[in-house]
Structures are given as structure tokens and as C-alpha cells.
Amino acid sequence: MREEFERAGASIMRPEETPNWQAEASQILETLAFHHAQAGQYQQISAGGADSAASLQADLHAVAPRLGHFAETLKSRLQQAGCAVYVPQMGLTAFDTEQRARLVYALTACIGEPSATDARNRQIIWDVAARKTEGDYYASFSEHDGEAAFHTDAQYYPNPENYFALYVMNAARCGGGLSQLCDGQALHAALDKPQTRWALRLLEERALPFRVPSAFVTDERPGVVQAILAPVFSDAPGIRYRRDTLKSGLELFPEHADEDVEQAIKTLEQTLKQLPGTLEFLIPTDSMLLVNNHRALHARGAFKDAKRHLLRVRIHDVEYERNELKMITLAHKAAECAIEKRSIHHEI
């Protein structure tokens, strides 16, 4: 198992490397209560900016040195491995749901700057669980129980976070929801061959529209859809990709679509399916995965257990390169017309 992880650019933490949570939990929780006094529940913990994050990180390092050391170890392992670090057992099952969520958040706050998942509520700890959606609501992978194809997180934002952490509150008891991981650098290298190099160059040079899921749009007008214009491959992030948000973006903003773009995306998908070293594994209850979101692609199989529940926290590095990318917006009536006309475009 360890060799399979290493081939995929992932490292596995040993049980003895996790911190003694009981020794520092009370100090950690008190520190979080001070910094987030208005948050009665973990879902109400919101992002306050870089200065606020730095202050919290300094206080956590002061009261919980074991936690700080664990965070530094995770970052070091991630830099060495490249794509991800897997912690099979975090040791948090003795705590209640609220405490577990807050302790995971504290760990991410020691790794970097936890970011707001959405622009409206600026919620940091996001519940990854299937939920009911209605009408033309455009759901993210974290909101349904279907298959989630290979993608990077927050590809629809100008500056996708450097990392994200997934902690498993309750694993799917149906045996579904298997996680997959692959190396974006390996995908880039596989495309950089004589037969497919044209597609790689297009995906490096063309700014393409990635549609923003409904929960994360920055324009609160009813029915508005948005997309970010960005290439698939760049210096930072190394890769941004999600097939369905790109497909929907091209349908809604057809001025950015043509046959070359469609063929390039097909070439990427075909190469991705044949890529060696792809890892598939089950992340059980109380495990955690820390992923390099600028390099790794991840996926998830479909599941049927409605009680499957993960927590996700996206994390910016303390100093990260900011992109000034264009966000494009389409009003509701225009969006309806664009969706009706999508049949004129080839299936990607």
C-alpha cells in the first residue's frame, strides 16, 4: 500500500506521528473560542483575512506546540511527496462532532491561512455531504452523491488555494465513495509528446471559462451565472481542471469555444484515463487527506449512504501568488438562452 501511494506522489503518516490531542485540546478549543467568539457552531467560523489568520496561528503555536509540530511535519511531507499526505487515523474519535471539527480547523490554521469557501458567508469549514437541490441550482461535487470525476478544487476562483484538507467524520458504509488521486505533473508530461503537444500548448495558452457553482457565485442577483477565465495549465496553479464546470462554461459562454478547444479537452481526458500511477483507496472514518491543490487531481466514486460526511478546509499558503483573472457574468435571461442553444456544441 505504501508503495502505491508513493507512486502517486503521496505519503502516509504513521500513527505515532499524530499529536496527543487530549494533552492540548482544551487550550486549542479555548483559543478558537477567543478568536471566533461569534461562532456558536463550527459552520459559523468565518474567514477574517490574513492578519486574523496570522494572529490565530501564532496563538495556537504558543498554546499547542505539539499541534504546531504536527502541522509542520505534514507540510514537510507534502513538499517531499508532491501530491498528498494521508493520515489513516487522526485520533479524534473521543471528541464530539463540534470539537472534532474545531480541532481539524485548528490544524489547518497552523498549516497556512484557511480560506472562505463561499463569498457570501465566508464559511471556512465546509460539510461535504449529499443534500437536496432544486431548480436550476448548479451543485458542486461536495453537494451530491454521484461520481466526482478528476478535478482540482476551486478551479472556478481566480486564486485556487494551495492546499485542502479532507477529514472523514463518517465514511460511507455502502462501500462507495472511493477516493482517487493522480499527479498533475505526470499528466502534463504525458501530454508533452509529439502527438498531443498541440493540445497541451492550447491548454496552456487559452483562457477558458470555468463555471462557478451556485453556492459560490459572488453576484447575489437571482439566476446569475458566473465563470472565471483561466488556462488549464499555468505556473500557479500548475493545473486547474474540472470537466463539468469547463463544459458548462463553454456552453454558457460559447465565444470561448471552438473545435480545437473541444478536441484538446478530449485529448486531456483520454490521456488522464490512461495515466499510470493513479491511486484508488478508501478513506475511513477519522482519517484525513492533505492535498497539494496546485499539482494533484482528485476524484471520488458514487455512494448511496446518506450519512457519509466529510469536512473540507481549503488553505492558502502564508505567501501565495495572486492572479488577476477576469470573472465573467451572465444574467438569468441570457443564461436560459445559452443553455437552450447548448446542443449546437459538440459533446466534450
Coordinates of C-alpha atoms in Angstrom, one line a residue:
M1 CA 0.0 0.0 0.0
R2 CA 2.8 2.4 0.9
E3 CA 4.5 1.8 -2.5
E4 CA 1.2 2.6 -4.4
F5 CA 0.9 5.9 -2.5
E6 CA 4.5 6.8 -3.3
R7 CA 4.0 6.1 -7.0
A8 CA 1.1 8.6 -6.9
G9 CA 3.1 11.2 -5.1
A10 CA 1.5 10.6 -1.8
S11 CA 2.9 9.9 1.7
I12 CA 1.4 8.0 4.6
M13 CA 1.8 9.3 8.2
R14 CA 2.5 6.7 10.9
P15 CA 0.1 6.5 13.9
E16 CA 2.8 7.6 16.3
E17 CA 3.3 10.8 14.3
T18 CA -0.1 12.2 15.2
P19 CA -0.3 14.5 18.2
N20 CA -1.7 13.7 21.6
W21 CA -4.9 15.7 21.2
Q22 CA -6.0 15.2 24.8
A23 CA -2.9 17.0 26.1
E24 CA -3.7 20.2 24.2
A25 CA -7.4 20.0 23.2
S26 CA -8.7 22.4 26.0
Q27 CA -6.1 25.1 25.2
I28 CA -6.8 24.7 21.4
L29 CA -10.6 25.0 21.9
E30 CA -10.3 28.0 24.3
T31 CA -8.0 29.8 21.7
L32 CA -10.5 29.1 18.9
A33 CA -13.4 30.4 21.2
F34 CA -11.5 33.6 21.7
H35 CA -10.7 34.2 18.1
H36 CA -14.2 33.2 16.8
A37 CA -16.3 34.3 19.7
Q38 CA -19.4 34.8 17.5
A39 CA -19.3 31.2 16.1
G40 CA -21.7 29.1 18.1
Q41 CA -21.2 26.2 15.7
Y42 CA -18.3 25.2 13.5
Q43 CA -20.2 26.1 10.3
Q44 CA -20.2 29.7 11.6
I45 CA -16.5 30.0 11.7
S46 CA -15.6 32.6 9.0
A47 CA -12.5 34.0 7.4
G48 CA -11.2 37.3 8.7
G49 CA -8.3 37.9 6.5
A50 CA -4.5 37.4 6.5
D51 CA -3.9 39.4 9.7
S52 CA -6.5 37.5 11.6
A53 CA -5.2 34.1 10.4
A54 CA -1.6 35.0 11.4
S55 CA -2.7 36.0 14.9
L56 CA -4.7 32.8 15.3
Q57 CA -1.7 30.7 14.1
A58 CA 0.7 32.4 16.5
D59 CA -1.6 31.8 19.4
L60 CA -2.1 28.2 18.5
H61 CA 1.6 27.6 18.2
A62 CA 2.1 29.2 21.7
V63 CA -0.5 27.1 23.5
A64 CA -0.3 23.9 21.4
P65 CA 3.3 23.2 20.4
R66 CA 2.6 19.5 19.5
L67 CA -0.1 20.6 17.1
G68 CA 2.2 23.1 15.5
H69 CA 4.9 20.4 15.1
F70 CA 2.4 18.1 13.5
A71 CA 1.3 20.8 11.1
E72 CA 5.0 21.5 10.1
T73 CA 5.5 17.7 9.6
L74 CA 2.5 17.5 7.4
K75 CA 3.7 20.4 5.2
S76 CA 7.2 19.0 5.0
R77 CA 5.9 15.5 4.0
L78 CA 3.6 17.1 1.4
Q79 CA 6.6 19.1 -0.1
Q80 CA 8.6 15.9 -0.3
A81 CA 5.8 13.7 -1.7
G82 CA 4.4 16.3 -4.1
C83 CA 0.7 15.5 -4.3
A84 CA -0.8 14.5 -0.9
V85 CA -0.3 13.3 2.7
Y86 CA -2.6 10.7 4.1
V87 CA -3.3 10.3 7.8
P88 CA -5.1 7.0 8.3
Q89 CA -6.0 7.7 11.9
M90 CA -6.2 11.2 13.4
G91 CA -7.2 10.1 16.9
L92 CA -10.2 12.4 17.2
T93 CA -13.0 9.9 17.8
A94 CA -13.1 10.5 21.6
F95 CA -14.3 14.1 20.9
D96 CA -17.8 15.1 19.9
T97 CA -18.7 16.4 16.4
E98 CA -18.3 20.1 17.2
Q99 CA -14.9 19.5 18.9
R100 CA -13.6 17.3 16.1
A101 CA -14.4 19.9 13.5
R102 CA -12.8 22.7 15.5
L103 CA -9.6 20.7 16.2
V104 CA -9.3 19.9 12.5
Y105 CA -9.7 23.6 11.7
A106 CA -7.0 24.4 14.3
L107 CA -4.6 22.1 12.5
T108 CA -5.3 23.7 9.1
A109 CA -4.8 27.1 10.7
C110 CA -1.3 26.0 11.7
I111 CA -0.6 24.8 8.2
G112 CA -1.5 28.1 6.5
E113 CA -4.4 30.5 6.0
P114 CA -7.8 28.7 5.9
S115 CA -9.9 30.5 3.3
A116 CA -13.6 31.3 2.8
T117 CA -15.4 28.6 0.8
D118 CA -18.1 31.0 -0.3
A119 CA -18.1 34.7 -1.0
R120 CA -21.4 35.4 0.9
N121 CA -21.0 33.8 4.3
R122 CA -17.2 33.4 4.2
Q123 CA -17.6 29.9 5.8
I124 CA -14.3 28.1 6.3
I125 CA -15.3 24.5 7.4
W126 CA -17.4 23.1 4.6
D127 CA -19.6 20.0 5.1
V128 CA -19.1 17.5 2.2
A129 CA -22.4 15.7 2.3
A130 CA -25.2 14.9 -0.2
R131 CA -28.0 17.4 0.0
K132 CA -31.2 18.2 -1.9
T133 CA -31.1 20.8 -4.6
E134 CA -33.9 22.3 -6.6
G135 CA -34.5 24.0 -9.9
D136 CA -31.5 25.4 -11.9
Y137 CA -29.2 25.2 -8.8
Y138 CA -25.8 24.2 -10.1
A139 CA -24.4 21.8 -7.4
S140 CA -20.7 21.3 -6.7
F141 CA -19.3 17.8 -6.2
S142 CA -19.4 18.3 -2.4
E143 CA -23.2 18.6 -2.5
H144 CA -24.2 15.4 -4.3
D145 CA -23.7 11.6 -4.0
G146 CA -22.7 11.0 -7.6
E147 CA -19.4 10.4 -9.1
A148 CA -16.9 13.2 -8.9
A149 CA -14.5 13.0 -11.9
F150 CA -10.9 14.0 -11.6
H151 CA -10.6 17.7 -10.8
T152 CA -8.8 20.3 -8.7
D153 CA -10.6 22.3 -6.1
A154 CA -11.8 25.9 -6.6
Q155 CA -10.8 25.9 -10.2
Y156 CA -13.5 28.5 -10.7
Y157 CA -11.8 31.1 -8.5
P158 CA -9.0 33.4 -9.6
N159 CA -6.7 32.0 -6.9
P160 CA -7.3 28.4 -6.1
E161 CA -5.9 27.5 -2.7
N162 CA -2.5 25.8 -2.4
Y163 CA -3.9 23.0 -0.3
F164 CA -7.1 21.5 1.0
A165 CA -7.7 19.1 3.9
L166 CA -10.5 16.4 3.9
Y167 CA -11.3 14.9 7.3
V168 CA -13.7 12.0 7.4
M169 CA -16.4 12.4 10.1
N170 CA -18.4 9.4 8.8
A171 CA -17.2 7.2 5.9
A172 CA -19.7 5.7 3.5
R173 CA -20.9 2.3 4.9
C174 CA -22.1 1.2 1.5
G175 CA -18.6 0.7 0.3
G176 CA -18.8 3.5 -2.2
G177 CA -17.2 6.9 -2.3
L178 CA -13.7 5.6 -3.0
S179 CA -11.1 8.3 -3.4
Q180 CA -8.7 8.6 -6.4
L181 CA -5.6 10.7 -6.7
C182 CA -3.2 11.4 -9.7
D183 CA -0.3 13.7 -10.3
G184 CA -0.9 16.7 -12.5
Q185 CA 2.7 17.0 -13.4
A186 CA 2.6 13.4 -14.7
L187 CA -0.4 14.4 -16.8
H188 CA 1.4 17.4 -18.2
A189 CA 4.4 15.2 -19.1
A190 CA 2.1 12.6 -20.7
L191 CA 0.6 15.3 -22.9
D192 CA 4.0 16.7 -23.8
K193 CA 4.5 14.2 -26.6
P194 CA 4.7 14.8 -30.4
Q195 CA 1.1 13.5 -31.0
T196 CA -0.5 15.5 -28.2
R197 CA 1.7 18.5 -27.7
W198 CA -0.6 20.8 -29.7
A199 CA -3.4 20.1 -27.1
L200 CA -1.0 20.9 -24.2
R201 CA 0.0 24.2 -25.8
L202 CA -3.6 25.2 -26.3
L203 CA -4.5 24.3 -22.7
E204 CA -1.5 26.4 -21.5
E205 CA -2.3 29.4 -23.7
R206 CA -6.1 29.7 -24.0
A207 CA -8.1 31.3 -21.2
L208 CA -11.2 29.0 -20.8
P209 CA -14.4 29.6 -18.8
F210 CA -14.8 27.5 -15.7
R211 CA -18.4 27.9 -14.4
V212 CA -18.8 28.9 -10.7
P213 CA -21.2 26.5 -8.8
S214 CA -24.3 28.2 -7.5
A215 CA -23.2 28.1 -3.8
F216 CA -20.0 30.1 -4.6
V217 CA -21.1 32.8 -7.0
T218 CA -20.1 36.4 -6.0
D219 CA -23.2 38.1 -7.6
E220 CA -26.3 37.6 -5.4
R221 CA -28.8 38.5 -8.1
P222 CA -31.3 35.6 -8.7
G223 CA -30.4 33.3 -11.6
V224 CA -27.0 34.8 -12.4
V225 CA -24.2 32.5 -13.6
Q226 CA -20.5 33.3 -13.5
A227 CA -17.3 31.8 -14.8
I228 CA -13.6 32.5 -14.4
L229 CA -11.4 32.8 -17.5
A230 CA -8.1 30.8 -17.0
P231 CA -5.9 28.3 -18.7
V232 CA -5.8 24.7 -17.6
F233 CA -2.0 24.6 -17.1
S234 CA 0.0 27.6 -15.8
D235 CA 2.8 28.4 -13.4
A236 CA 0.5 29.0 -10.4
P237 CA -1.6 26.9 -10.1
G238 CA 0.2 24.2 -12.0
I239 CA -3.1 22.8 -13.1
R240 CA -6.8 23.8 -12.7
Y241 CA -9.4 21.5 -14.1
R242 CA -12.9 20.1 -13.7
R243 CA -14.6 18.7 -16.8
D244 CA -18.2 19.6 -15.9
T245 CA -17.6 23.3 -14.9
L246 CA -15.5 23.8 -18.0
K247 CA -18.1 22.1 -20.2
S248 CA -20.9 24.2 -18.7
G249 CA -18.8 27.4 -19.0
L250 CA -18.2 26.7 -22.7
E251 CA -21.9 26.2 -23.3
L252 CA -22.8 29.4 -21.5
F253 CA -20.0 31.5 -23.0
P254 CA -19.7 30.0 -26.5
E255 CA -17.4 32.8 -27.7
H256 CA -14.6 30.9 -25.9
A257 CA -15.4 27.6 -27.5
D258 CA -14.3 26.1 -30.8
E259 CA -13.4 22.7 -32.3
D260 CA -9.8 23.0 -31.3
V261 CA -10.7 23.6 -27.6
E262 CA -13.2 20.6 -27.6
Q263 CA -10.5 18.3 -29.2
A264 CA -7.9 19.5 -26.7
I265 CA -10.2 18.6 -23.7
K266 CA -11.0 15.2 -25.2
T267 CA -7.2 14.6 -25.6
L268 CA -6.7 15.6 -22.0
E269 CA -9.5 13.2 -20.8
Q270 CA -8.2 10.3 -22.9
T271 CA -4.7 10.8 -21.5
L272 CA -6.0 11.1 -18.0
K273 CA -7.8 7.7 -18.3
Q274 CA -4.5 6.0 -19.4
L275 CA -2.2 7.7 -16.9
P276 CA -0.2 5.2 -14.9
G277 CA 0.2 5.6 -11.2
T278 CA -3.4 6.6 -10.4
L279 CA -4.3 5.7 -6.8
E280 CA -7.7 4.5 -5.6
F281 CA -8.3 3.9 -1.9
L282 CA -11.0 4.2 0.8
I283 CA -10.6 7.0 3.4
P284 CA -12.2 5.6 6.6
T285 CA -13.8 7.5 9.5
D286 CA -11.2 9.6 11.4
S287 CA -8.7 9.7 8.5
M288 CA -7.5 12.9 6.8
L289 CA -6.1 13.7 3.4
L290 CA -4.0 16.9 2.9
V291 CA -3.7 17.6 -0.9
N292 CA -1.5 19.9 -2.9
N293 CA -4.2 21.6 -4.9
H294 CA -1.8 23.2 -7.4
R295 CA -0.5 19.8 -8.5
A296 CA -2.8 16.9 -7.7
L297 CA -6.1 16.0 -9.2
H298 CA -8.6 14.0 -7.1
A299 CA -11.8 12.1 -7.8
R300 CA -14.5 10.3 -5.9
G301 CA -16.8 7.4 -6.7
A302 CA -20.5 7.5 -6.3
F303 CA -22.0 6.4 -3.0
K304 CA -25.5 5.7 -1.5
D305 CA -25.0 6.2 2.2
A306 CA -26.8 9.5 3.1
K307 CA -24.8 9.7 6.4
R308 CA -21.4 9.9 4.6
H309 CA -19.9 13.2 6.0
L310 CA -16.5 14.8 5.4
L311 CA -15.2 18.2 6.4
R312 CA -13.2 20.2 3.9
V313 CA -11.0 23.2 4.6
R314 CA -9.1 25.0 1.8
I315 CA -5.8 26.6 2.8
H316 CA -3.7 29.3 1.2
D317 CA 0.0 29.2 1.8
V318 CA 1.1 32.1 4.0
E319 CA 2.5 33.8 0.9
Y320 CA 0.9 32.9 -2.3
E321 CA 1.0 34.3 -5.8
R322 CA -2.2 36.1 -6.7
N323 CA -3.7 36.0 -10.2
E324 CA -5.7 38.9 -11.6
L325 CA -8.1 36.9 -13.7
K326 CA -11.4 38.0 -15.3
M327 CA -14.7 36.9 -13.9
I328 CA -17.5 36.9 -16.5
T329 CA -21.2 37.1 -15.6
L330 CA -24.3 36.2 -17.4
A331 CA -27.8 37.5 -16.4
H332 CA -30.6 35.0 -15.9
K333 CA -32.4 35.5 -19.3
A334 CA -29.2 35.3 -21.3
A335 CA -28.2 32.2 -19.3
E336 CA -31.5 30.5 -20.2
C337 CA -30.9 31.2 -23.9
A338 CA -27.4 29.9 -23.8
I339 CA -28.5 26.7 -22.1
E340 CA -31.2 26.2 -24.8
K341 CA -28.5 26.6 -27.5
R342 CA -26.0 24.2 -26.0
S343 CA -27.0 21.4 -28.4
I344 CA -25.1 23.2 -31.2
H345 CA -21.8 22.4 -29.5
H346 CA -20.1 19.1 -29.6
E347 CA -20.1 16.9 -26.5
I348 CA -16.8 17.3 -24.7

